[in-house]
PDB file of C-alpha atoms in Angstrom:
ATOM      1  CA  MET A   6     214.038 242.382 -32.552  1.00  0.00           C
ATOM      2  CA  GLU A   7     217.591 243.618 -33.228  1.00  0.00           C
ATOM      3  CA  ASP A   8     219.006 240.826 -31.026  1.00  0.00           C
ATOM      4  CA  ALA A   9     216.947 238.225 -32.924  1.00  0.00           C
ATOM      5  CA  TYR A  10     218.274 239.396 -36.313  1.00  0.00           C
ATOM      6  CA  GLY A  11     221.812 239.535 -34.974  1.00  0.00           C
ATOM      7  CA  SER A  12     221.692 235.834 -34.011  1.00  0.00           C
ATOM      8  CA  LEU A  13     220.912 234.636 -37.562  1.00  0.00           C
ATOM      9  CA  PRO A  14     223.712 232.640 -39.282  1.00  0.00           C
ATOM     10  CA  SER A  15     225.564 234.757 -41.849  1.00  0.00           C
ATOM     11  CA  SER A  16     228.106 232.278 -43.292  1.00  0.00           C
ATOM     12  CA  HIS A  17     225.992 231.904 -46.457  1.00  0.00           C
ATOM     13  CA  LEU A  18     225.722 235.624 -47.186  1.00  0.00           C
ATOM     14  CA  LEU A  19     227.684 237.246 -50.005  1.00  0.00           C
ATOM     15  CA  GLY A  20     231.009 238.594 -48.807  1.00  0.00           C
ATOM     16  CA  SER A  21     230.956 236.654 -45.545  1.00  0.00           C
ATOM     17  CA  VAL A  22     234.155 235.125 -44.226  1.00  0.00           C
ATOM     18  CA  PRO A  23     234.120 231.462 -43.055  1.00  0.00           C
ATOM     19  CA  ALA A  24     234.929 230.790 -39.455  1.00  0.00           C
ATOM     20  CA  VAL A  25     238.583 230.117 -38.709  1.00  0.00           C
ATOM     21  CA  ILE A  26     239.302 226.742 -37.126  1.00  0.00           C
ATOM     22  CA  PRO A  27     241.982 226.897 -34.434  1.00  0.00           C
ATOM     23  CA  PRO A  28     245.171 224.990 -35.313  1.00  0.00           C
ATOM     24  CA  ASN A  29     244.791 222.595 -32.390  1.00  0.00           C
ATOM     25  CA  GLU A  30     241.322 221.493 -33.552  1.00  0.00           C
ATOM     26  CA  LYS A  31     240.724 219.168 -36.518  1.00  0.00           C
ATOM     27  CA  PRO A  32     237.499 218.983 -38.495  1.00  0.00           C
ATOM     28  CA  GLU A  33     235.474 215.839 -38.196  1.00  0.00           C
ATOM     29  CA  ASN A  34     236.370 213.303 -40.853  1.00  0.00           C
ATOM     30  CA  LYS A  35     233.225 212.333 -42.735  1.00  0.00           C
ATOM     31  CA  GLU A  36     234.910 209.806 -45.006  1.00  0.00           C
ATOM     32  CA  GLY A  37     234.839 206.112 -44.346  1.00  0.00           C
ATOM     33  CA  ALA A  38     237.776 204.486 -42.673  1.00  0.00           C
ATOM     34  CA  THR A  39     240.270 203.011 -45.096  1.00  0.00           C
ATOM     35  CA  ALA A  40     240.446 199.251 -44.717  1.00  0.00           C
ATOM     36  CA  SER A  41     243.751 197.954 -43.454  1.00  0.00           C
ATOM     37  CA  MET A  42     244.442 195.324 -46.078  1.00  0.00           C
ATOM     38  CA  GLN A  43     247.484 193.850 -44.371  1.00  0.00           C
ATOM     39  CA  MET A  44     246.072 193.571 -40.872  1.00  0.00           C
ATOM     40  CA  PHE A  45     244.934 190.291 -39.407  1.00  0.00           C
ATOM     41  CA  PRO A  46     242.952 189.637 -37.297  1.00  0.00           C
ATOM     42  CA  PRO A  47     240.427 192.112 -38.753  1.00  0.00           C
ATOM     43  CA  GLY A  48     239.407 195.167 -36.787  1.00  0.00           C
ATOM     44  CA  ASN A  49     236.788 194.668 -34.095  1.00  0.00           C
ATOM     45  CA  GLY A  50     233.463 195.617 -35.601  1.00  0.00           C
ATOM     46  CA  GLY A  51     234.493 194.742 -39.122  1.00  0.00           C
ATOM     47  CA  TYR A  52     234.554 196.790 -42.276  1.00  0.00           C
ATOM     48  CA  ARG A  53     232.833 200.168 -42.316  1.00  0.00           C
ATOM     49  CA  ALA A  54     231.243 201.186 -45.581  1.00  0.00           C
ATOM     50  CA  PRO A  55     232.182 204.542 -47.172  1.00  0.00           C
ATOM     51  CA  GLY A  56     230.094 207.351 -45.757  1.00  0.00           C
ATOM     52  CA  SER A  57     230.099 206.098 -42.193  1.00  0.00           C
ATOM     53  CA  SER A  58     231.455 208.512 -39.623  1.00  0.00           C
ATOM     54  CA  ASN A  59     234.858 208.069 -38.059  1.00  0.00           C
ATOM     55  CA  VAL A  60     235.358 209.705 -34.684  1.00  0.00           C
ATOM     56  CA  GLY A  61     238.758 211.349 -34.572  1.00  0.00           C
ATOM     57  CA  ASP A  62     241.747 209.908 -36.434  1.00  0.00           C
ATOM     58  CA  GLU A  63     241.988 206.651 -34.516  1.00  0.00           C
ATOM     59  CA  GLN A  64     241.928 203.411 -36.499  1.00  0.00           C
ATOM     60  CA  PRO A  65     239.880 200.544 -35.055  1.00  0.00           C
ATOM     61  CA  ALA A  66     241.969 198.254 -32.926  1.00  0.00           C
ATOM     62  CA  THR A  67     242.525 194.773 -34.240  1.00  0.00           C
ATOM     63  CA  SER A  68     240.892 191.975 -32.322  1.00  0.00           C
ATOM     64  CA  TRP A  69     240.255 188.292 -32.861  1.00  0.00           C
ATOM     65  CA  ALA A  70     236.556 189.122 -32.481  1.00  0.00           C
ATOM     66  CA  GLY A  71     236.691 190.460 -36.031  1.00  0.00           C
ATOM     67  CA  VAL A  72     237.424 186.958 -37.334  1.00  0.00           C
ATOM     68  CA  PHE A  73     233.809 185.982 -36.687  1.00  0.00           C
ATOM     69  CA  SER A  74     232.361 188.999 -38.505  1.00  0.00           C
ATOM     70  CA  ILE A  75     231.580 188.421 -42.189  1.00  0.00           C
ATOM     71  CA  SER A  76     231.813 192.149 -42.892  1.00  0.00           C
ATOM     72  CA  SER A  77     235.468 192.069 -41.825  1.00  0.00           C
ATOM     73  CA  TYR A  78     236.335 190.184 -45.005  1.00  0.00           C
ATOM     74  CA  THR A  79     234.407 192.437 -47.396  1.00  0.00           C
ATOM     75  CA  PRO A  80     237.477 194.429 -48.579  1.00  0.00           C
ATOM     76  CA  TYR A  81     239.290 191.222 -49.546  1.00  0.00           C
ATOM     77  CA  PHE A  82     236.624 190.370 -52.130  1.00  0.00           C
ATOM     78  CA  ASN A  83     236.582 193.831 -53.715  1.00  0.00           C
ATOM     79  CA  VAL A  84     238.617 193.133 -56.870  1.00  0.00           C
ATOM     80  CA  ASP A  85     237.851 193.371 -60.574  1.00  0.00           C
ATOM     81  CA  THR A  86     238.489 190.912 -63.377  1.00  0.00           C
ATOM     82  CA  ASP A  87     241.597 192.621 -64.757  1.00  0.00           C
ATOM     83  CA  VAL A  88     243.343 192.500 -61.390  1.00  0.00           C
ATOM     84  CA  VAL A  89     242.520 188.824 -60.869  1.00  0.00           C
ATOM     85  CA  VAL A  90     243.640 187.849 -64.378  1.00  0.00           C
ATOM     86  CA  ASP A  91     246.932 189.696 -63.951  1.00  0.00           C
ATOM     87  CA  ARG A  92     247.606 187.881 -60.687  1.00  0.00           C
ATOM     88  CA  LEU A  93     246.673 184.537 -62.221  1.00  0.00           C
ATOM     89  CA  MET A  94     249.210 185.112 -64.997  1.00  0.00           C
ATOM     90  CA  SER A  95     251.862 185.878 -62.394  1.00  0.00           C
ATOM     91  CA  SER A  96     251.141 182.585 -60.633  1.00  0.00           C
ATOM     92  CA  VAL A  97     251.581 180.630 -63.876  1.00  0.00           C
ATOM     93  CA  TYR A  98     254.785 182.460 -64.835  1.00  0.00           C
ATOM     94  CA  PRO A  99     256.699 183.107 -61.557  1.00  0.00           C
ATOM     95  CA  LEU A 100     259.477 185.130 -63.224  1.00  0.00           C
ATOM     96  CA  ARG A 101     256.979 187.756 -64.353  1.00  0.00           C
ATOM     97  CA  GLY A 102     257.542 189.821 -61.213  1.00  0.00           C
ATOM     98  CA  ASP A 103     257.318 189.936 -57.437  1.00  0.00           C
ATOM     99  CA  PHE A 104     253.808 188.853 -56.506  1.00  0.00           C
ATOM    100  CA  PHE A 105     253.793 190.691 -53.166  1.00  0.00           C
ATOM    101  CA  SER A 106     254.751 193.978 -54.802  1.00  0.00           C
ATOM    102  CA  LYS A 107     252.025 193.352 -57.381  1.00  0.00           C
ATOM    103  CA  ILE A 108     249.257 192.909 -54.818  1.00  0.00           C
ATOM    104  CA  GLY A 109     250.666 195.768 -52.725  1.00  0.00           C
ATOM    105  CA  ALA A 110     248.292 196.664 -49.921  1.00  0.00           C
ATOM    106  CA  ASN A 111     245.333 195.047 -51.680  1.00  0.00           C
ATOM    107  CA  PRO A 112     245.518 191.246 -51.315  1.00  0.00           C
ATOM    108  CA  ASP A 113     242.320 189.415 -52.151  1.00  0.00           C
ATOM    109  CA  LEU A 114     240.641 186.219 -51.022  1.00  0.00           C
ATOM    110  CA  TYR A 115     238.154 186.113 -53.887  1.00  0.00           C
ATOM    111  CA  ALA A 116     240.444 184.282 -56.305  1.00  0.00           C
ATOM    112  CA  PRO A 117     241.883 181.872 -53.692  1.00  0.00           C
ATOM    113  CA  VAL A 118     238.356 180.791 -52.688  1.00  0.00           C
ATOM    114  CA  TRP A 119     237.290 180.459 -56.323  1.00  0.00           C
ATOM    115  CA  ILE A 120     240.472 178.590 -57.312  1.00  0.00           C
ATOM    116  CA  SER A 121     240.281 176.159 -54.385  1.00  0.00           C
ATOM    117  CA  THR A 122     236.596 175.384 -54.918  1.00  0.00           C
ATOM    118  CA  THR A 123     237.028 174.898 -58.659  1.00  0.00           C
ATOM    119  CA  LEU A 124     239.994 172.596 -58.088  1.00  0.00           C
ATOM    120  CA  VAL A 125     238.013 170.504 -55.583  1.00  0.00           C
ATOM    121  CA  PHE A 126     235.221 169.787 -58.075  1.00  0.00           C
ATOM    122  CA  MET A 127     237.580 169.261 -61.006  1.00  0.00           C
ATOM    123  CA  LEU A 128     239.727 166.746 -59.128  1.00  0.00           C
ATOM    124  CA  ALA A 129     236.654 164.774 -58.066  1.00  0.00           C
ATOM    125  CA  ALA A 130     235.075 164.747 -61.542  1.00  0.00           C
ATOM    126  CA  LEU A 131     238.175 164.373 -63.684  1.00  0.00           C
ATOM    127  CA  GLY A 132     239.677 161.786 -61.368  1.00  0.00           C
ATOM    128  CA  ASN A 133     236.760 159.448 -62.074  1.00  0.00           C
ATOM    129  CA  CYS A 134     236.891 160.318 -65.757  1.00  0.00           C
ATOM    130  CA  ALA A 135     240.613 159.541 -65.949  1.00  0.00           C
ATOM    131  CA  SER A 136     240.090 156.212 -64.224  1.00  0.00           C
ATOM    132  CA  TYR A 137     237.328 155.335 -66.705  1.00  0.00           C
ATOM    133  CA  LEU A 138     239.539 156.162 -69.702  1.00  0.00           C
ATOM    134  CA  MET A 139     242.285 153.977 -68.288  1.00  0.00           C
ATOM    135  CA  LYS A 140     239.729 151.163 -68.020  1.00  0.00           C
ATOM    136  CA  LYS A 141     238.763 151.642 -71.676  1.00  0.00           C
ATOM    137  CA  LYS A 142     242.408 151.519 -72.686  1.00  0.00           C
ATOM    138  CA  ASP A 143     243.378 148.610 -70.450  1.00  0.00           C
ATOM    139  CA  PRO A 144     240.533 146.157 -69.607  1.00  0.00           C
ATOM    140  CA  SER A 145     242.562 144.775 -66.716  1.00  0.00           C
ATOM    141  CA  HIS A 146     242.419 148.168 -65.027  1.00  0.00           C
ATOM    142  CA  GLN A 147     239.676 148.248 -62.388  1.00  0.00           C
ATOM    143  CA  TRP A 148     237.197 151.108 -62.458  1.00  0.00           C
ATOM    144  CA  LEU A 149     234.372 152.095 -60.126  1.00  0.00           C
ATOM    145  CA  PHE A 150     232.784 155.520 -59.824  1.00  0.00           C
ATOM    146  CA  ASP A 151     234.074 156.752 -56.479  1.00  0.00           C
ATOM    147  CA  VAL A 152     232.033 159.455 -54.749  1.00  0.00           C
ATOM    148  CA  ALA A 153     234.716 159.626 -52.041  1.00  0.00           C
ATOM    149  CA  TYR A 154     236.904 161.535 -54.519  1.00  0.00           C
ATOM    150  CA  PHE A 155     234.982 164.658 -53.577  1.00  0.00           C
ATOM    151  CA  ASN A 156     235.667 164.169 -49.862  1.00  0.00           C
ATOM    152  CA  TRP A 157     239.342 163.558 -50.528  1.00  0.00           C
ATOM    153  CA  SER A 158     239.719 166.560 -52.819  1.00  0.00           C
ATOM    154  CA  ALA A 159     237.914 168.903 -50.411  1.00  0.00           C
ATOM    155  CA  GLY A 160     239.971 167.703 -47.454  1.00  0.00           C
ATOM    156  CA  VAL A 161     243.307 167.950 -49.252  1.00  0.00           C
ATOM    157  CA  VAL A 162     242.774 171.264 -51.053  1.00  0.00           C
ATOM    158  CA  TYR A 163     240.944 173.211 -48.349  1.00  0.00           C
ATOM    159  CA  GLY A 164     243.091 171.771 -45.590  1.00  0.00           C
ATOM    160  CA  TYR A 165     246.312 172.611 -47.396  1.00  0.00           C
ATOM    161  CA  VAL A 166     245.385 176.149 -48.441  1.00  0.00           C
ATOM    162  CA  LEU A 167     244.179 177.018 -44.926  1.00  0.00           C
ATOM    163  CA  ILE A 168     246.612 175.234 -42.622  1.00  0.00           C
ATOM    164  CA  VAL A 169     249.962 175.680 -44.396  1.00  0.00           C
ATOM    165  CA  PRO A 170     249.756 179.503 -44.748  1.00  0.00           C
ATOM    166  CA  ALA A 171     248.475 179.799 -41.167  1.00  0.00           C
ATOM    167  CA  ALA A 172     251.345 177.649 -39.868  1.00  0.00           C
ATOM    168  CA  SER A 173     253.800 179.745 -41.902  1.00  0.00           C
ATOM    169  CA  TYR A 174     252.327 182.933 -40.469  1.00  0.00           C
ATOM    170  CA  PHE A 175     252.754 181.819 -36.859  1.00  0.00           C
ATOM    171  CA  LEU A 176     256.254 180.537 -37.627  1.00  0.00           C
ATOM    172  CA  LEU A 177     257.219 183.923 -39.042  1.00  0.00           C
ATOM    173  CA  GLN A 178     255.815 185.634 -35.965  1.00  0.00           C
ATOM    174  CA  TYR A 179     257.812 183.299 -33.727  1.00  0.00           C
ATOM    175  CA  LEU A 180     261.021 183.956 -35.672  1.00  0.00           C
ATOM    176  CA  GLY A 181     260.521 187.723 -35.450  1.00  0.00           C
ATOM    177  CA  SER A 182     259.624 188.330 -39.104  1.00  0.00           C
ATOM    178  CA  ASN A 183     256.607 190.495 -39.812  1.00  0.00           C
ATOM    179  CA  GLY A 184     254.065 188.602 -41.864  1.00  0.00           C
ATOM    180  CA  SER A 185     250.481 189.038 -42.971  1.00  0.00           C
ATOM    181  CA  LEU A 186     248.167 186.040 -42.866  1.00  0.00           C
ATOM    182  CA  ILE A 187     245.904 187.515 -45.541  1.00  0.00           C
ATOM    183  CA  ARG A 188     248.838 187.993 -47.923  1.00  0.00           C
ATOM    184  CA  LEU A 189     250.024 184.436 -47.300  1.00  0.00           C
ATOM    185  CA  TRP A 190     246.530 183.030 -47.907  1.00  0.00           C
ATOM    186  CA  CYS A 191     246.433 185.065 -51.104  1.00  0.00           C
ATOM    187  CA  LEU A 192     249.813 183.700 -52.232  1.00  0.00           C
ATOM    188  CA  TRP A 193     248.979 180.056 -51.530  1.00  0.00           C
ATOM    189  CA  GLY A 194     245.542 180.370 -53.082  1.00  0.00           C
ATOM    190  CA  TYR A 195     246.911 181.667 -56.366  1.00  0.00           C
ATOM    191  CA  SER A 196     249.627 178.989 -56.349  1.00  0.00           C
ATOM    192  CA  LEU A 197     246.939 176.316 -56.839  1.00  0.00           C
ATOM    193  CA  PHE A 198     245.639 177.821 -60.076  1.00  0.00           C
ATOM    194  CA  ILE A 199     248.089 175.965 -62.306  1.00  0.00           C
ATOM    195  CA  PHE A 200     246.652 172.631 -61.136  1.00  0.00           C
ATOM    196  CA  ILE A 201     243.311 173.492 -62.786  1.00  0.00           C
ATOM    197  CA  PRO A 202     244.545 173.345 -66.401  1.00  0.00           C
ATOM    198  CA  ALA A 203     246.935 170.560 -65.407  1.00  0.00           C
ATOM    199  CA  SER A 204     244.030 168.414 -64.195  1.00  0.00           C
ATOM    200  CA  LEU A 205     242.430 168.682 -67.629  1.00  0.00           C
ATOM    201  CA  LEU A 206     245.574 167.246 -69.217  1.00  0.00           C
ATOM    202  CA  LEU A 207     245.868 164.510 -66.604  1.00  0.00           C
ATOM    203  CA  VAL A 208     242.745 162.892 -68.034  1.00  0.00           C
ATOM    204  CA  VAL A 209     244.808 161.634 -70.992  1.00  0.00           C
ATOM    205  CA  PRO A 210     245.287 157.888 -70.361  1.00  0.00           C
ATOM    206  CA  VAL A 211     249.062 157.901 -70.851  1.00  0.00           C
ATOM    207  CA  GLU A 212     250.933 157.417 -67.599  1.00  0.00           C
ATOM    208  CA  VAL A 213     254.232 158.933 -68.733  1.00  0.00           C
ATOM    209  CA  PHE A 214     252.424 162.005 -70.059  1.00  0.00           C
ATOM    210  CA  ARG A 215     250.593 162.381 -66.746  1.00  0.00           C
ATOM    211  CA  TRP A 216     253.823 162.328 -64.756  1.00  0.00           C
ATOM    212  CA  VAL A 217     255.408 164.933 -67.032  1.00  0.00           C
ATOM    213  CA  ILE A 218     252.398 167.241 -66.645  1.00  0.00           C
ATOM    214  CA  ILE A 219     252.206 166.950 -62.853  1.00  0.00           C
ATOM    215  CA  LEU A 220     255.962 167.427 -62.409  1.00  0.00           C
ATOM    216  CA  LEU A 221     255.893 170.564 -64.543  1.00  0.00           C
ATOM    217  CA  ALA A 222     252.838 171.931 -62.725  1.00  0.00           C
ATOM    218  CA  GLY A 223     254.334 171.117 -59.333  1.00  0.00           C
ATOM    219  CA  SER A 224     257.646 172.775 -60.229  1.00  0.00           C
ATOM    220  CA  ALA A 225     255.898 175.944 -61.435  1.00  0.00           C
ATOM    221  CA  SER A 226     253.647 176.127 -58.370  1.00  0.00           C
ATOM    222  CA  ALA A 227     256.477 175.435 -55.914  1.00  0.00           C
ATOM    223  CA  GLY A 228     258.724 177.918 -57.698  1.00  0.00           C
ATOM    224  CA  PHE A 229     256.034 180.587 -57.510  1.00  0.00           C
ATOM    225  CA  ILE A 230     255.732 180.081 -53.751  1.00  0.00           C
ATOM    226  CA  SER A 231     259.450 179.909 -52.929  1.00  0.00           C
ATOM    227  CA  LEU A 232     260.557 182.815 -55.147  1.00  0.00           C
ATOM    228  CA  ASN A 233     258.033 185.185 -53.600  1.00  0.00           C
ATOM    229  CA  LEU A 234     258.690 184.018 -50.047  1.00  0.00           C
ATOM    230  CA  ARG A 235     262.430 184.524 -50.517  1.00  0.00           C
ATOM    231  CA  THR A 236     261.786 188.157 -51.432  1.00  0.00           C
ATOM    232  CA  TYR A 237     259.266 188.452 -48.609  1.00  0.00           C
ATOM    233  CA  THR A 238     261.768 187.296 -45.976  1.00  0.00           C
ATOM    234  CA  GLU A 239     264.810 189.335 -46.993  1.00  0.00           C
ATOM    235  CA  GLY A 240     266.977 190.233 -44.021  1.00  0.00           C
ATOM    236  CA  HIS A 241     266.093 187.021 -42.157  1.00  0.00           C
ATOM    237  CA  ASP A 242     267.844 183.672 -42.281  1.00  0.00           C
ATOM    238  CA  LEU A 243     264.805 181.661 -43.378  1.00  0.00           C
ATOM    239  CA  MET A 244     266.201 179.791 -46.354  1.00  0.00           C
ATOM    240  CA  VAL A 245     265.536 176.431 -44.703  1.00  0.00           C
ATOM    241  CA  TRP A 246     261.887 177.365 -44.337  1.00  0.00           C
ATOM    242  CA  VAL A 247     261.674 178.522 -47.972  1.00  0.00           C
ATOM    243  CA  VAL A 248     263.174 175.242 -49.205  1.00  0.00           C
ATOM    244  CA  SER A 249     260.780 173.297 -46.973  1.00  0.00           C
ATOM    245  CA  VAL A 250     257.828 175.174 -48.440  1.00  0.00           C
ATOM    246  CA  PHE A 251     259.076 174.392 -51.967  1.00  0.00           C
ATOM    247  CA  LEU A 252     259.294 170.676 -51.196  1.00  0.00           C
ATOM    248  CA  LEU A 253     255.885 170.691 -49.502  1.00  0.00           C
ATOM    249  CA  GLN A 254     254.255 172.333 -52.517  1.00  0.00           C
ATOM    250  CA  PHE A 255     255.945 169.849 -54.841  1.00  0.00           C
ATOM    251  CA  PHE A 256     254.764 166.977 -52.640  1.00  0.00           C
ATOM    252  CA  LEU A 257     251.196 168.302 -52.950  1.00  0.00           C
ATOM    253  CA  ALA A 258     251.410 167.959 -56.730  1.00  0.00           C
ATOM    254  CA  ILE A 259     252.563 164.340 -56.465  1.00  0.00           C
ATOM    255  CA  LEU A 260     249.828 163.631 -53.914  1.00  0.00           C
ATOM    256  CA  LEU A 261     247.156 164.927 -56.293  1.00  0.00           C
ATOM    257  CA  LYS A 262     248.501 162.667 -59.030  1.00  0.00           C
ATOM    258  CA  VAL A 263     248.565 159.577 -56.808  1.00  0.00           C
ATOM    259  CA  LEU A 264     245.150 160.133 -55.239  1.00  0.00           C
ATOM    260  CA  PHE A 265     243.104 161.111 -58.282  1.00  0.00           C
ATOM    261  CA  PHE A 266     244.977 160.103 -61.422  1.00  0.00           C
ATOM    262  CA  ALA A 267     246.645 156.820 -60.531  1.00  0.00           C
TER     263      ALA A 267
END
């Protein structure tokens, strides 16, 4: 009986002393793994929710297998309204501050997806509306409701916001500059926001006014991209690439005007 009582745990008793953990042993971490917001491809196995166990201190190795896991992208959609609005204001006014320092280690894909999708539908709808108003103003102007506007807008917007940042990422890797694909997608996605209010103004059936609006929007969007990339690539001779990106973004603005508001 004495041996049985002696084997009972006593750590909960008053005055007991907790067991000492040797220095070379670490307690098991019960907190969820912190998502690596700047790592792409995502970790193999995807995002682990808080509360899941993490064996040791090792972070999950990155693997292209994580690209096909929806849970891998969960952290990039975990933003609130205030954060998104602040970033949208920075995209409209590029001199407000460094966008990459603003997003820090928490870039998001929520706003880029929302901005791109909204722009696709607005270009398709307002493009037909602008053409109709031009017909009302000038009877010689031909008008026909064109459903293909949606296909064109989806191809141009989604193709641009996916391919150009990805190409820039691989170019930076080739040139030896560390880059994050998620951060570049975030930057390019926010750069398209200014075209949403601009498309509302492009409905006005005055050609000179339309060109002024699209040139201003294109300059602001291209300036937002180039100013932040110049800061992002300090220490590397990539000015030619930054200028090329500026011209490409400006060309996108002119392309939107020609395709949907001619």
